[in-house]
Short mmCIF file of C-alpha atoms in Angstrom, two decimals:
data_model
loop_
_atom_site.label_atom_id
_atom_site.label_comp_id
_atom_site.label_asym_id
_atom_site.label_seq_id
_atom_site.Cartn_x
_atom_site.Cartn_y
_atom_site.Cartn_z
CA UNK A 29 -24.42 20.57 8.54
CA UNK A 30 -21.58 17.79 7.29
CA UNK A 31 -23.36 14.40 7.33
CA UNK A 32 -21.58 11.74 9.93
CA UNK A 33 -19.43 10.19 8.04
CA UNK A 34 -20.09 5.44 8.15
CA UNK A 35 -17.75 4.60 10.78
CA UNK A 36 -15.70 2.12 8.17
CA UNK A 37 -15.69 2.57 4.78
CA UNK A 38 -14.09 -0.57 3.29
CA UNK A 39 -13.01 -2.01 -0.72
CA UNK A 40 -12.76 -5.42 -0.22
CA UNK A 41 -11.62 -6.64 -3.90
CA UNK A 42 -8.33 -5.30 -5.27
CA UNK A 43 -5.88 -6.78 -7.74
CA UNK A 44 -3.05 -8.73 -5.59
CA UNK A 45 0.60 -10.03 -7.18
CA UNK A 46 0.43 -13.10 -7.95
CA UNK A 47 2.75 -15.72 -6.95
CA UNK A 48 4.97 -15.79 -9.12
CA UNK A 49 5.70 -12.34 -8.86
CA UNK A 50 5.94 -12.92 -5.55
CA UNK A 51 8.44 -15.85 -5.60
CA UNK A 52 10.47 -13.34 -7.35
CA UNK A 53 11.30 -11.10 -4.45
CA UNK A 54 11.40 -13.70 -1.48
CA UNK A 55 15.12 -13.81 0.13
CA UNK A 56 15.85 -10.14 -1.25
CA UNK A 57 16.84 -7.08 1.07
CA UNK A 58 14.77 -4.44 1.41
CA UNK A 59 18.03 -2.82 0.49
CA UNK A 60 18.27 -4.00 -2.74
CA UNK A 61 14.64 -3.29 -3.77
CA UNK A 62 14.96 0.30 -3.05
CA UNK A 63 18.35 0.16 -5.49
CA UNK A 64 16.08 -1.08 -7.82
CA UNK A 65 13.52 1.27 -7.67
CA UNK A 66 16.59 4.10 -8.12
CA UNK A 67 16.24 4.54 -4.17
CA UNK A 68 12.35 5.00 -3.50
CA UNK A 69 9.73 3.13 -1.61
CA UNK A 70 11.27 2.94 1.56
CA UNK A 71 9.47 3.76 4.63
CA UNK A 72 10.40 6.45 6.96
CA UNK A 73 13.71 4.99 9.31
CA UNK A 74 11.16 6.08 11.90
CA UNK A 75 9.51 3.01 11.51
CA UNK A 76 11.38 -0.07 13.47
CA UNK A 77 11.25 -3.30 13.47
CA UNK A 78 10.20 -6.02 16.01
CA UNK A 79 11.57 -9.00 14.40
CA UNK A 80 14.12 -11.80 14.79
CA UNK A 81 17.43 -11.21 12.93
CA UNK A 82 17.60 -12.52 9.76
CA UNK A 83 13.97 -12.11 8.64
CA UNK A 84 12.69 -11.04 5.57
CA UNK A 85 8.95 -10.79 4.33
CA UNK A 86 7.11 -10.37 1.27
CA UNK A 87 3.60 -10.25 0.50
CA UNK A 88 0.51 -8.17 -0.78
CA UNK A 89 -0.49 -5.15 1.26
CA UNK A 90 -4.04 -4.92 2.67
CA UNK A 91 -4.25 -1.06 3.78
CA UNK A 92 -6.08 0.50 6.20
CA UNK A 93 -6.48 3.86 7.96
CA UNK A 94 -7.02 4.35 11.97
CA UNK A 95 -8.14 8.27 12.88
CA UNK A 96 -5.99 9.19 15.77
CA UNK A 97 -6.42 7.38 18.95
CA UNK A 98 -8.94 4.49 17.65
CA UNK A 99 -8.41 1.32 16.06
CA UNK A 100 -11.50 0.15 14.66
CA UNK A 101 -10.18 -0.18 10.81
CA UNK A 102 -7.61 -2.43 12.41
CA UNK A 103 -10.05 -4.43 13.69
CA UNK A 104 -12.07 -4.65 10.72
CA UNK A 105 -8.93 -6.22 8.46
CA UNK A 106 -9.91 -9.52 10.27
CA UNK A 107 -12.70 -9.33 8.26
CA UNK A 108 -11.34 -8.54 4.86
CA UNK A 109 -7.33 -10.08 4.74
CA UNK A 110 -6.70 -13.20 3.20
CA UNK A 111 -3.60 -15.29 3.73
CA UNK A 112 -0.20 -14.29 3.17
CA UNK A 113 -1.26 -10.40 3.42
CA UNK A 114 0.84 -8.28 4.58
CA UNK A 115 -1.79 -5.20 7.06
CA UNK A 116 -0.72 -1.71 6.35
CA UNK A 117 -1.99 0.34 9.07
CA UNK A 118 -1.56 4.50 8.56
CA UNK A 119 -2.40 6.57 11.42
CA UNK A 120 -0.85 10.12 10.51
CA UNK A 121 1.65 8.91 12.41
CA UNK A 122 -0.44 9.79 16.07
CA UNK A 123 1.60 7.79 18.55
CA UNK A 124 0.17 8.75 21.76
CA UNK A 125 -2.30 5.66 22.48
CA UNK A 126 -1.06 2.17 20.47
CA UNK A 127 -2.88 0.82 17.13
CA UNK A 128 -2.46 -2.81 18.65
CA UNK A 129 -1.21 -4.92 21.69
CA UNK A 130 -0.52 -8.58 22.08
CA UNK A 131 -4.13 -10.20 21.90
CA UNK A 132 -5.02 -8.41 18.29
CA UNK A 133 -1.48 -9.09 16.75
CA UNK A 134 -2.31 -12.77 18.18
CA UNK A 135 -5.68 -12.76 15.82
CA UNK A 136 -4.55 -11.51 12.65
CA UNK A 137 -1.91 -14.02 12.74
CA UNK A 138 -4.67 -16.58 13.49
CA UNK A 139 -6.44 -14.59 10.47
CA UNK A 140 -3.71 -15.26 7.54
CA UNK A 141 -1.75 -12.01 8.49
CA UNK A 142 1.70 -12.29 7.90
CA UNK A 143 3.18 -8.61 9.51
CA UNK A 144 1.49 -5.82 10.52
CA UNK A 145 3.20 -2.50 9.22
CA UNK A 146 2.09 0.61 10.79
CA UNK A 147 3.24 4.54 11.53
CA UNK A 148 1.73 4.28 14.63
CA UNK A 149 2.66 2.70 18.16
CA UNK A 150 2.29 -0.69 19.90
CA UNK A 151 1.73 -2.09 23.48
CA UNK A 152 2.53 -5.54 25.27
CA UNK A 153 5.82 -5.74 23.13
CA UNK A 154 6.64 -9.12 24.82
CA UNK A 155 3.32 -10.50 24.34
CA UNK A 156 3.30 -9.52 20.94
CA UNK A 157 6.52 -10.69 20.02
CA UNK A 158 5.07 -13.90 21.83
CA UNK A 159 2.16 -13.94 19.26
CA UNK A 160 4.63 -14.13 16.49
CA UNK A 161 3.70 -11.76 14.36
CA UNK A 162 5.88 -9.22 13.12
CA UNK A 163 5.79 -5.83 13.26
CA UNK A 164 7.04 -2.43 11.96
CA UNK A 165 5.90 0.60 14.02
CA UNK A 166 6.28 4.03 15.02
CA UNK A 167 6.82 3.39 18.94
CA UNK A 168 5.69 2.11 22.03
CA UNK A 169 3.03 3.49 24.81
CA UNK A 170 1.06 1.69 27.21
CA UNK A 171 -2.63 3.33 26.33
CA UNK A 172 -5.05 1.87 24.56
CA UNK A 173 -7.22 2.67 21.51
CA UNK A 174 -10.77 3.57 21.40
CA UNK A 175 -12.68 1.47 18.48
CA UNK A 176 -15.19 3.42 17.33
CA UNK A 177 -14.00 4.70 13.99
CA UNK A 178 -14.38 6.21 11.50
CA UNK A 179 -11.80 4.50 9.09
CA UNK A 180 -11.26 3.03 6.00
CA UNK A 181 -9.96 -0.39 5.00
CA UNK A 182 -8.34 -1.24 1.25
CA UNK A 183 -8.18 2.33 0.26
CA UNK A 184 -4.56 4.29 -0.85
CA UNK A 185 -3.06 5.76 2.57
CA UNK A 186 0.32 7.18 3.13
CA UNK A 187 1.96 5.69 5.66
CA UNK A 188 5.84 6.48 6.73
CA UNK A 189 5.81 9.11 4.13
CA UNK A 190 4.75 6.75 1.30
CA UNK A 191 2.06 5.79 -0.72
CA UNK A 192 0.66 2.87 -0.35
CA UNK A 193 -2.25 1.24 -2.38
CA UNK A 194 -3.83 -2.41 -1.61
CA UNK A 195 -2.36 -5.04 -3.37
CA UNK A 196 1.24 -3.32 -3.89
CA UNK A 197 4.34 -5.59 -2.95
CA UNK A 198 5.94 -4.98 0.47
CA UNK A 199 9.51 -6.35 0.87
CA UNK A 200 10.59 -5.72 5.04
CA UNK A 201 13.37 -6.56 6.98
CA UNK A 202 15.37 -5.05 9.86
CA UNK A 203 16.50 -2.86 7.46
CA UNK A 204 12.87 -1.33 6.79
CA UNK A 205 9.85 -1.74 4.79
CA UNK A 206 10.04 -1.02 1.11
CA UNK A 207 6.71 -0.20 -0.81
CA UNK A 208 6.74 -1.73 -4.63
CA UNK A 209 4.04 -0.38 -7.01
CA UNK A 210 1.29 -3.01 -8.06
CA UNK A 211 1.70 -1.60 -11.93
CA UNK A 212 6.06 -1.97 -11.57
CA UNK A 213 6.27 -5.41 -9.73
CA UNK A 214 7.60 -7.19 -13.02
CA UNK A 215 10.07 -4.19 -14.23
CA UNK A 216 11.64 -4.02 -10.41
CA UNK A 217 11.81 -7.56 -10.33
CA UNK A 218 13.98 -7.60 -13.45
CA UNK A 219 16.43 -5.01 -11.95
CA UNK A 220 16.23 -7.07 -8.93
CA UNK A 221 17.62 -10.16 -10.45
CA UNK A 222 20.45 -7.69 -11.88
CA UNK A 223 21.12 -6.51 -8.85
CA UNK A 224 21.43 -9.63 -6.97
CA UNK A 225 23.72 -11.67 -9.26
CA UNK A 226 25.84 -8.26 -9.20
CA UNK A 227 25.91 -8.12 -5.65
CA UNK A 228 26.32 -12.22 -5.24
CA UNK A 229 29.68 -11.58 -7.66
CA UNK A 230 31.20 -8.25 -5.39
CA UNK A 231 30.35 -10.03 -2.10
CA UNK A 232 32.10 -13.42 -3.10
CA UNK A 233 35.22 -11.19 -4.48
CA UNK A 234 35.45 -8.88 -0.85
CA UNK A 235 35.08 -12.48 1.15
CA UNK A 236 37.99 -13.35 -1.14
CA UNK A 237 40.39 -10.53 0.00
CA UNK A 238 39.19 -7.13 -2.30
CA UNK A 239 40.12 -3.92 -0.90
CA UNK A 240 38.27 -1.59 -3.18
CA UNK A 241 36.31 -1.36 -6.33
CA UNK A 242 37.36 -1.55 -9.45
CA UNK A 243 36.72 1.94 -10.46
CA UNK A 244 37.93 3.58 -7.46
CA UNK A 245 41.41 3.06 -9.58
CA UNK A 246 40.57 4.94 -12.34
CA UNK A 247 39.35 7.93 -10.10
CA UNK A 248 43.06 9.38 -8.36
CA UNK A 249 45.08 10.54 -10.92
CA UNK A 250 42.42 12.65 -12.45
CA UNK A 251 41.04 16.30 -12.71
CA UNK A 252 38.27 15.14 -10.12
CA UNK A 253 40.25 14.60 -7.64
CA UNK A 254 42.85 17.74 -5.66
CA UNK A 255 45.68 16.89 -3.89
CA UNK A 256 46.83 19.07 -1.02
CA UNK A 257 49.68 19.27 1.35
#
């Protein structure tokens, strides 16, 4: 007979970016940190947003894992996140009662939490967006968790189809969340800077009247491209 398994198995001390790493990535699109990790690390498109326009986050993930239908690990971050963390909360993607409602968003806020990031659903959207804390999920039911366990809290999980480690980088918008690896923070935050002066330059040019790029010229008139009547 299988032993019970401790209703929350939990590794409190991870290593976390630091902030300078982190000052590196604040004000970039999620967009351009999956272009800099040659388009991985984004979350599943499943996962939505509930935040104002124009908000971006960036911060250390503190992951956790919820079996189906309970929310204990959840629960249990208040005990282990530090400020600035960003909660990432797997559930195998179960959807049919909700991780979290207004009053627990409302504590890990109070907690240091700075977004809550989870495959799962939600309840009392107003209240939560009331409690100001933002947050990426799966969907929205009115039923509520049971909180009994088991779970874990700072181990790997997989969450929106990626995996995600404590301590990793987490850049999210309203574009999505984008997962950066704790051991490539400083070689995606070079590329980053590449990409952003690149971008700053081609934005500034279309704002100035440019009606294609550059190379789109040197592609007609070629053997790749047929032309029919």
């Amino acid at each position: 007979m299988l032993d019970d398994p401790p209703i929350l198995t939990v590794r409190r001390r991870f290593p976390r970016p630091t902030d300078a790493q982190l000052r590196r990535f604040r004000g970039a699109m999620a967009a351009q940190v999956v272009d800099a990790m040659d388009g991985r690390g984004a979350l599943d498109s499943d996962i939505k947003p509930q935040v104002p326009p124009g908000r971006s986050l960036v911060g250390p993930a503190l992951t956790a894992f919820a079996y189906p239908a309970d929310n204990l690990a959840l629960l249990g971050c208040l005990d282990v996140l530090k400020a600035g963390d960003i909660v990432v909360c797997a559930v195998d993607g179960y959807r049919k009662t909700a991780l979290t409602g207004d009053l627990l968003a409302g504590m890990l806020r109070n907690a240091g939490c700075v977004a809550l990031i989870t495959d799962g659903a939600i309840r009392d959207q107003d209240g939560v967006e009331g409690m100001g804390l933002p947050v990426w999920h799966g969907g929205v039911t009115p039923n509520s968790p049971a909180r009994t366990g088991p779970g874990t809290i700072g181990l790997p999980v997989i969450c929106g189809g990626v995996h995600v480690e404590s301590g990793d980088l987490i850049v999210a918008d309203r574009d999505g969340v984008v997962v950066v690896p704790f051991t490539g923070i400083d070689a995606v935050a070079d590329r980053l800077d590449r990409i952003r002066v690149a971008e700053a330059e081609t934005e500034t040019k279309v704002r100035n009247g440019m009606t294609r790029p550059p190379w789109l010229d040197g592609l007609f008139g070629t053997d790749a491209v047929r032309e029919v009547e």
